[in-house]
Amino acid sequence: DDAISNDTKTHFFSNSFIELENQFFDENLLFIKFEKVSNDNYSSIYGLEGTSEIINDTSTLESVIEFTGSKDDLYIEISAESYEKMHLSNNDRYEFVYPNYSVSKLFDLNHNFFNNFELTSSGNQKKHSTNIYEMSQINDLLIKSNNFFLKDLFTSNFKTLVKNVNTKGDNSTVYKKKTQSEILSNFIYDISLPMRKTEEKYTKFLTPKLSIRHSPSSTKNIQTLDRQLNIDNLFGLSRIGVNDDVEGGSSLTIGNEFSIKDYEENDIFLINLGTVFREKENKNLPSNNTLRKSQSDYVGEMIFNPIENLSFDYNFSLKNDLDQVNLHLFKNELRINNFINTFEFYEENNELGDNSHFTNTMTYQADDKNFFSYRTRKNKKTNLTEFYNLVYEYKNDCLIASLNYNKEYYSNSVLEPTENLFFNLTLIPLGTTDSDDLIQN
């Protein structure tokens, strides 16, 4: 794209939300997103991520126009999208998705056993890597039962998912050239034993949980996908994170939730833990997801809020033989008056990956409009500091103006360690722009 010269030093990021009015939908929203930088190394050199509320991931630039509408139990979403992966060359870096749509309708049932069923139709067509075309169209029927009690103690429910998947591809490693159509299904039975104990200052909750699921369908080979098992998706309907497939085979998921709340229902302490047992290994599942094994990792989360302004959050993935920890994600936040310090430690090992770093962010809010922040990250594997970032920000309802000092350290042979200072201006909801590097100029 020659629209912006490689000699210039500019970027433009914009998120726009437009509320529409029509007689059919109760709620209508048009979302327009546009991201552009002047050259391939711009995002890395200037350390854009985190410098604005709308700049999150600069390794892939996104441009999207999306409409969503809802009325009663009907929901529709349709979009056209383009993606530019900055590390790839020429036309291989571009991916276009048009249209991308989803329509769902929920039907309530006046039945002693069944609660509701939901019909969803979704699909898209993609063109990427210069000459690869992929199309998918998926129809889902999800039937849910009412919650019912066993011996006035156990709460249980039943879910059935029937999925019709239609696909076609050209030069694709995922879909065949001629149209393929298949019926997939998944059956899930959940049971839990919620218990509660009320004391003078605290209320304690303990909920053992069990989920039995079976699918006669076989999972496609999705080994290369990045899908990790964690406590948030452990009991989820689609914990493999794909829409055109189901988790094949039979499995048993067990878990336990324990929490302590004060008299105002604030969480003081919480621990969730669980694991999955499979009838047989499913090697088609992602290679970095221990769900593929006969027993997955023990995944969990611990949260501790001893006082109002201090919190600890620890997510982990522990090998099923309990001899190694595959994942640590520890977060701590401390608030003292207008000062906030956030610390994060992340480490993944073995099949989950090989990354580890410390991140620390300090923020001082001088008043409602003026903010100062300092952020740094150190790579634990290399024992090297990756960057320092110092930001002054002024905010009001219409704009965000900031002065950003950034120092980056690289092991990349192309990029040298750099030091930058630039002025950033975000007009809400129009977009954001930066000055040239004030140090280099």
Coordinates of C-alpha atoms in Angstrom, one line a residue:
D1 CA 0.0 0.0 0.0
D2 CA 1.6 3.2 -1.2
A3 CA -1.0 5.5 0.3
I4 CA 1.5 6.5 3.0
S5 CA 5.1 6.9 2.1
N6 CA 7.7 4.8 3.9
D7 CA 9.7 8.0 4.5
T8 CA 6.9 9.4 6.7
K9 CA 6.4 8.7 10.4
T10 CA 2.7 8.6 11.1
H11 CA 0.0 6.3 12.3
F12 CA -3.8 6.5 12.5
F13 CA -6.0 4.4 14.8
S14 CA -9.7 5.0 15.0
N15 CA -12.6 3.3 16.8
S16 CA -16.1 4.8 16.2
F17 CA -19.4 3.7 17.7
I18 CA -22.5 5.1 16.1
E19 CA -26.0 4.5 17.6
L20 CA -28.6 4.1 14.8
E21 CA -32.3 4.3 14.9
N22 CA -34.8 2.2 13.0
Q23 CA -38.3 0.7 13.6
F24 CA -37.2 -3.0 13.6
F25 CA -34.4 -3.3 16.2
D26 CA -34.6 -2.0 19.7
E27 CA -30.8 -1.5 19.8
N28 CA -28.6 -0.7 16.8
L29 CA -24.9 -0.1 16.7
L30 CA -22.5 0.6 13.9
F31 CA -18.8 0.0 14.7
I32 CA -16.0 1.3 12.4
K33 CA -12.4 0.5 13.2
F34 CA -9.4 1.7 11.1
E35 CA -5.7 1.1 11.8
K36 CA -2.7 2.2 9.7
V37 CA 1.0 2.9 10.2
S38 CA 3.5 4.4 7.8
N39 CA 6.0 1.5 7.6
D40 CA 6.6 -2.1 8.8
N41 CA 8.8 -1.3 11.8
Y42 CA 6.9 1.8 13.0
S43 CA 4.9 0.0 15.7
S44 CA 7.9 -1.7 17.2
I45 CA 10.1 1.4 17.1
Y46 CA 7.6 3.7 18.7
G47 CA 6.2 1.1 21.2
L48 CA 2.6 2.1 20.4
E49 CA 0.8 -0.7 22.4
G50 CA -0.7 0.7 25.6
T51 CA -0.1 4.4 24.7
S52 CA -3.8 4.8 23.9
E53 CA -7.0 3.1 25.0
I54 CA -7.7 2.0 21.4
I55 CA -4.1 0.7 20.6
N56 CA -3.8 -2.9 21.9
D57 CA -2.0 -5.1 19.4
T58 CA 0.1 -3.6 16.7
S59 CA 1.5 -6.8 15.2
T60 CA -1.8 -7.1 13.2
L61 CA -3.5 -4.0 11.9
E62 CA -7.3 -4.3 11.7
S63 CA -10.0 -2.4 9.7
V64 CA -13.6 -3.4 10.4
I65 CA -17.1 -2.1 9.7
E66 CA -19.7 -3.9 11.8
F67 CA -23.4 -3.7 12.4
T68 CA -25.2 -5.2 15.4
G69 CA -28.8 -5.2 16.2
S70 CA -31.1 -6.8 18.8
K71 CA -34.8 -7.1 19.5
D72 CA -36.3 -9.2 22.2
D73 CA -34.6 -12.6 21.7
L74 CA -33.3 -11.9 18.2
Y75 CA -29.6 -10.9 17.7
I76 CA -27.8 -10.1 14.4
E77 CA -24.2 -9.2 13.6
I78 CA -22.7 -8.6 10.2
S79 CA -19.3 -7.2 9.3
A80 CA -16.6 -6.8 6.7
E81 CA -13.0 -7.1 8.0
S82 CA -9.4 -6.8 6.8
Y83 CA -6.2 -7.7 8.6
E84 CA -2.6 -6.8 7.9
K85 CA 0.1 -9.0 9.6
M86 CA 3.1 -6.8 9.9
H87 CA 5.7 -9.6 10.0
L88 CA 4.8 -11.1 6.6
S89 CA 5.8 -9.8 3.2
N90 CA 3.9 -8.6 0.1
N91 CA 0.3 -9.8 -0.4
D92 CA 0.7 -12.7 2.1
R93 CA 0.2 -10.3 4.9
Y94 CA -3.4 -9.5 4.0
E95 CA -6.6 -11.3 5.1
F96 CA -10.1 -10.2 4.0
V97 CA -13.3 -11.5 5.7
Y98 CA -16.5 -10.5 3.9
P99 CA -19.2 -11.0 4.9
N100 CA -18.9 -12.3 8.4
Y101 CA -22.3 -12.8 10.0
S102 CA -24.2 -14.3 12.9
V103 CA -27.9 -14.5 13.5
S104 CA -29.4 -16.1 16.6
K105 CA -32.9 -16.5 18.0
L106 CA -33.8 -17.8 21.5
F107 CA -37.1 -19.6 22.0
D108 CA -38.5 -20.1 25.5
L109 CA -40.3 -23.4 26.1
N110 CA -43.1 -23.9 28.6
H111 CA -42.0 -27.4 29.5
N112 CA -41.3 -29.2 32.7
F113 CA -37.9 -30.4 31.5
F114 CA -36.8 -28.2 28.6
N115 CA -36.0 -24.5 29.3
N116 CA -35.3 -23.1 25.9
F117 CA -33.6 -23.7 22.6
E118 CA -31.5 -21.4 20.5
L119 CA -31.0 -21.3 16.8
T120 CA -27.9 -19.7 15.4
S121 CA -26.7 -19.3 11.8
S122 CA -23.2 -17.9 11.2
G123 CA -20.6 -17.9 8.5
N124 CA -18.0 -16.1 6.5
Q125 CA -15.7 -16.2 3.5
K126 CA -12.0 -15.5 3.8
K127 CA -9.3 -14.6 1.3
H128 CA -5.7 -14.7 2.7
S129 CA -2.1 -15.5 2.0
T130 CA -2.5 -14.2 -1.6
N131 CA -4.5 -17.1 -3.1
I132 CA -6.2 -19.0 -0.3
Y133 CA -10.0 -18.9 -0.2
E134 CA -12.1 -20.4 2.6
M135 CA -15.9 -20.4 3.2
S136 CA -17.8 -21.7 6.2
Q137 CA -21.6 -21.6 7.0
I138 CA -22.7 -23.1 10.3
N139 CA -26.1 -23.8 11.7
D140 CA -26.4 -24.5 15.4
L141 CA -29.3 -25.9 17.5
L142 CA -28.7 -25.6 21.2
I143 CA -31.3 -27.2 23.6
K144 CA -31.0 -26.5 27.3
S145 CA -33.0 -28.1 30.1
N146 CA -34.3 -26.5 33.2
N147 CA -32.2 -26.8 36.4
F148 CA -33.6 -29.6 38.4
F149 CA -32.7 -30.9 41.9
L150 CA -31.7 -34.4 43.0
K151 CA -32.7 -35.3 46.6
D152 CA -33.1 -31.5 47.2
L153 CA -29.3 -31.2 47.2
F154 CA -27.8 -31.5 43.8
T155 CA -28.4 -29.0 41.0
S156 CA -28.2 -30.4 37.5
N157 CA -29.0 -29.6 33.9
F158 CA -28.6 -31.0 30.4
K159 CA -27.5 -29.4 27.1
T160 CA -27.5 -30.7 23.6
L161 CA -25.7 -29.1 20.7
V162 CA -26.4 -30.2 17.1
K163 CA -24.2 -28.4 14.5
N164 CA -24.5 -28.4 10.7
V165 CA -21.1 -27.3 9.2
N166 CA -20.8 -26.5 5.5
T167 CA -17.4 -25.6 4.1
K168 CA -15.5 -25.0 0.9
G169 CA -11.9 -24.0 0.1
D170 CA -9.4 -23.3 -2.6
N171 CA -5.7 -23.8 -2.0
S172 CA -6.7 -24.4 1.6
T173 CA -5.1 -26.8 4.1
V174 CA -8.3 -26.6 6.2
Y175 CA -11.2 -27.1 3.8
K176 CA -11.6 -29.3 0.7
K177 CA -12.1 -27.8 -2.8
K178 CA -15.6 -29.1 -3.2
T179 CA -18.4 -28.3 -0.8
Q180 CA -18.5 -30.4 2.4
S181 CA -21.4 -30.8 4.7
E182 CA -21.5 -32.6 8.0
I183 CA -23.6 -33.0 11.1
L184 CA -21.8 -32.8 14.5
S185 CA -23.2 -33.1 18.0
N186 CA -22.3 -32.8 21.6
F187 CA -24.2 -33.8 24.8
I188 CA -23.4 -32.4 28.2
Y189 CA -24.7 -33.2 31.6
D190 CA -23.7 -30.9 34.5
I191 CA -24.3 -31.5 38.2
S192 CA -23.2 -29.5 41.2
L193 CA -23.7 -29.4 45.0
P194 CA -23.9 -25.8 46.1
M195 CA -23.3 -25.4 49.9
R196 CA -23.3 -22.2 52.0
K197 CA -22.3 -21.4 55.6
T198 CA -23.2 -18.1 57.2
E199 CA -21.0 -16.8 60.0
E200 CA -20.9 -13.6 62.0
K201 CA -18.6 -11.7 59.6
Y202 CA -18.3 -13.9 56.5
T203 CA -20.3 -16.2 54.3
K204 CA -18.6 -19.3 52.9
F205 CA -19.6 -21.0 49.7
L206 CA -18.4 -24.4 48.5
T207 CA -19.6 -25.9 45.2
P208 CA -18.2 -29.2 43.9
K209 CA -19.0 -29.6 40.1
L210 CA -19.0 -32.4 37.6
S211 CA -19.6 -32.4 33.9
I212 CA -20.0 -35.4 31.6
R213 CA -19.9 -34.8 27.9
H214 CA -19.9 -37.0 24.9
S215 CA -19.7 -36.4 21.1
P216 CA -19.8 -39.2 18.5
S217 CA -18.1 -36.8 16.1
S218 CA -14.4 -36.8 15.5
T219 CA -12.4 -33.6 15.9
K220 CA -10.6 -32.2 12.8
N221 CA -6.8 -31.8 13.0
I222 CA -6.4 -28.4 14.8
Q223 CA -3.1 -29.1 16.4
T224 CA -1.5 -25.9 15.2
L225 CA -4.1 -23.6 16.8
D226 CA -3.2 -21.6 20.0
R227 CA -5.9 -22.7 22.4
Q228 CA -5.0 -23.2 26.1
L229 CA -7.2 -24.8 28.8
N230 CA -7.9 -22.5 31.8
I231 CA -10.3 -22.1 34.6
D232 CA -12.5 -19.7 32.6
N233 CA -13.2 -22.2 29.7
L234 CA -13.0 -25.5 31.7
F235 CA -16.7 -26.0 31.9
G236 CA -17.5 -24.1 28.7
L237 CA -19.6 -25.4 25.9
S238 CA -16.9 -24.8 23.3
R239 CA -13.7 -24.9 25.2
I240 CA -11.6 -25.8 22.1
G241 CA -12.4 -22.3 20.8
V242 CA -13.5 -23.1 17.3
N243 CA -17.0 -22.6 15.7
D244 CA -16.8 -25.2 12.9
D245 CA -16.0 -28.2 15.0
V246 CA -16.8 -29.9 18.3
E247 CA -14.7 -31.6 20.9
G248 CA -14.9 -35.3 19.9
G249 CA -15.0 -38.3 22.3
S250 CA -16.1 -38.7 25.9
S251 CA -14.8 -36.8 28.9
L252 CA -15.4 -36.1 32.6
T253 CA -14.7 -32.7 34.0
I254 CA -14.5 -32.3 37.8
G255 CA -13.9 -29.1 39.7
N256 CA -14.5 -27.2 42.9
E257 CA -15.3 -23.6 43.7
F258 CA -14.7 -22.1 47.2
S259 CA -15.2 -18.5 48.2
I260 CA -15.5 -16.3 51.2
K261 CA -17.5 -13.1 51.1
D262 CA -18.0 -10.4 53.7
Y263 CA -21.4 -9.1 54.8
E264 CA -21.6 -6.7 51.8
E265 CA -21.1 -9.6 49.4
N266 CA -17.5 -8.5 48.5
D267 CA -15.1 -11.4 47.6
I268 CA -12.4 -11.8 50.2
F269 CA -11.0 -15.1 49.0
L270 CA -11.8 -17.4 46.1
I271 CA -10.2 -20.5 44.7
N272 CA -11.4 -22.5 41.7
L273 CA -9.7 -25.7 40.6
G274 CA -10.5 -28.4 38.0
T275 CA -9.2 -31.1 35.6
V276 CA -10.5 -33.2 32.7
F277 CA -10.4 -37.0 32.2
R278 CA -10.8 -38.4 28.7
E279 CA -11.8 -41.8 27.7
K280 CA -8.9 -41.7 25.2
E281 CA -6.3 -39.2 24.0
N282 CA -7.5 -36.8 21.3
K283 CA -4.3 -35.9 19.5
N284 CA -6.2 -33.7 16.9
L285 CA -6.7 -31.0 19.6
P286 CA -4.2 -28.1 19.8
S287 CA -0.7 -29.2 20.9
N288 CA -0.5 -26.5 23.5
N289 CA -3.8 -27.6 25.1
T290 CA -3.5 -30.4 27.7
L291 CA -7.2 -31.2 27.1
R292 CA -5.9 -33.5 24.4
K293 CA -4.4 -35.9 27.1
S294 CA -6.1 -38.7 29.0
Q295 CA -5.9 -36.3 31.9
S296 CA -5.5 -32.6 31.5
D297 CA -3.5 -30.2 33.7
Y298 CA -5.1 -29.1 36.9
V299 CA -6.1 -25.5 36.1
G300 CA -7.2 -23.0 38.6
E301 CA -7.3 -19.5 40.0
M302 CA -6.9 -18.0 43.4
I303 CA -8.0 -14.5 44.3
F304 CA -7.3 -12.8 47.6
N305 CA -8.5 -9.3 48.6
P306 CA -7.4 -8.8 52.2
I307 CA -8.3 -5.1 52.3
E308 CA -10.2 -2.7 49.9
N309 CA -7.1 -1.4 48.1
L310 CA -5.0 -4.5 47.8
S311 CA -5.7 -7.5 45.6
F312 CA -3.8 -10.7 44.5
D313 CA -4.8 -12.9 41.5
Y314 CA -3.0 -16.1 40.6
N315 CA -3.9 -18.3 37.6
F316 CA -2.0 -21.6 37.2
S317 CA -1.8 -24.8 35.2
L318 CA -0.3 -27.7 37.1
K319 CA 0.7 -31.0 35.4
N320 CA -1.5 -33.9 36.2
D321 CA 1.2 -35.7 38.1
L322 CA 1.7 -32.6 40.2
D323 CA 5.5 -32.4 39.6
Q324 CA 5.6 -29.3 37.4
V325 CA 3.8 -26.0 36.9
N326 CA 3.1 -25.3 33.2
L327 CA 1.7 -21.9 33.7
H328 CA 2.0 -19.1 36.3
L329 CA 0.1 -15.8 35.9
F330 CA 0.4 -13.7 39.0
K331 CA -1.1 -10.2 39.3
N332 CA -1.0 -7.8 42.2
E333 CA -2.6 -4.4 42.5
L334 CA -2.0 -1.8 45.3
R335 CA -3.9 1.4 45.5
I336 CA -2.8 4.2 47.9
N337 CA -4.8 7.4 47.5
N338 CA -4.1 8.5 43.9
F339 CA -1.3 6.0 43.4
I340 CA -1.8 2.6 41.7
N341 CA 0.9 0.0 41.3
T342 CA 0.2 -3.1 39.2
F343 CA 2.7 -6.0 39.1
E344 CA 2.4 -9.1 36.8
F345 CA 4.5 -12.2 36.5
Y346 CA 3.8 -14.6 33.5
E347 CA 5.6 -17.9 32.8
E348 CA 4.6 -20.8 30.6
N349 CA 6.6 -24.1 30.2
N350 CA 6.6 -27.4 28.4
E351 CA 3.8 -27.8 25.8
L352 CA 2.2 -24.5 26.8
G353 CA 5.2 -22.5 25.5
D354 CA 8.4 -20.9 26.5
N355 CA 7.7 -17.4 27.6
S356 CA 8.4 -15.6 30.9
H357 CA 8.4 -11.9 31.9
F358 CA 7.8 -9.5 34.7
T359 CA 5.7 -6.4 34.1
N360 CA 5.3 -3.4 36.4
T361 CA 3.1 -0.4 35.9
M362 CA 2.9 2.6 38.3
T363 CA 0.2 5.2 37.8
Y364 CA -0.4 8.5 39.6
Q365 CA -3.6 10.4 39.1
A366 CA -3.0 14.0 40.0
D367 CA -6.7 14.9 39.5
D368 CA -9.6 13.9 37.3
K369 CA -7.8 14.9 34.1
N370 CA -4.1 14.5 34.6
F371 CA -2.3 11.1 34.8
F372 CA 1.3 10.0 35.0
S373 CA 2.4 6.4 34.4
Y374 CA 5.6 4.3 34.2
R375 CA 5.7 0.8 32.7
T376 CA 8.6 -1.6 32.3
R377 CA 8.9 -5.3 31.3
K378 CA 11.8 -7.7 31.9
N379 CA 12.2 -10.9 30.0
K380 CA 13.0 -13.6 32.6
K381 CA 14.3 -16.1 30.0
T382 CA 16.9 -13.7 28.7
N383 CA 17.3 -11.7 31.9
L384 CA 17.0 -8.5 29.7
T385 CA 14.8 -5.5 30.1
E386 CA 12.5 -5.2 27.1
F387 CA 11.3 -1.6 27.5
Y388 CA 10.7 1.4 29.7
N389 CA 7.6 3.6 29.0
L390 CA 6.9 6.9 30.7
V391 CA 3.6 8.7 29.9
Y392 CA 1.9 11.9 30.9
E393 CA -1.8 12.0 29.9
Y394 CA -4.5 14.6 29.9
K395 CA -8.1 13.3 29.5
N396 CA -11.5 14.8 29.1
D397 CA -14.7 13.7 27.5
C398 CA -13.6 14.7 24.0
L399 CA -9.9 14.0 23.8
I400 CA -6.8 12.3 25.3
A401 CA -3.5 14.2 24.9
S402 CA -0.3 12.5 26.0
L403 CA 3.5 12.9 26.0
N404 CA 5.2 9.5 25.6
Y405 CA 8.8 8.6 26.3
N406 CA 9.8 5.1 25.3
K407 CA 13.0 3.2 25.4
E408 CA 13.0 -0.2 23.6
Y409 CA 15.7 -3.0 23.8
Y410 CA 15.9 -5.5 21.0
S411 CA 17.7 -8.8 20.3
N412 CA 16.4 -8.5 16.7
S413 CA 19.2 -8.0 14.3
V414 CA 17.2 -5.5 12.3
L415 CA 16.2 -3.2 15.0
E416 CA 18.6 -1.4 17.3
P417 CA 17.7 -0.2 20.8
T418 CA 15.8 3.0 20.4
E419 CA 14.8 6.0 22.5
N420 CA 11.7 8.0 21.5
L421 CA 9.6 10.9 22.6
F422 CA 6.4 11.8 20.9
F423 CA 3.2 13.6 21.4
N424 CA -0.1 11.7 21.0
L425 CA -3.6 13.1 20.4
T426 CA -6.8 11.1 20.5
L427 CA -10.1 12.7 19.5
I428 CA -13.0 10.7 20.7
P429 CA -14.4 8.9 18.8
L430 CA -12.6 10.0 15.6
G431 CA -9.1 8.5 16.1
T432 CA -5.6 9.1 17.2
T433 CA -2.4 10.5 15.7
D434 CA 1.2 11.2 16.8
S435 CA 3.9 13.7 16.1
D436 CA 7.3 12.7 14.7
D437 CA 9.9 11.5 17.2
L438 CA 10.8 14.6 19.1
I439 CA 14.2 13.2 20.1
Q440 CA 15.3 12.3 16.5
N441 CA 14.0 15.6 15.2

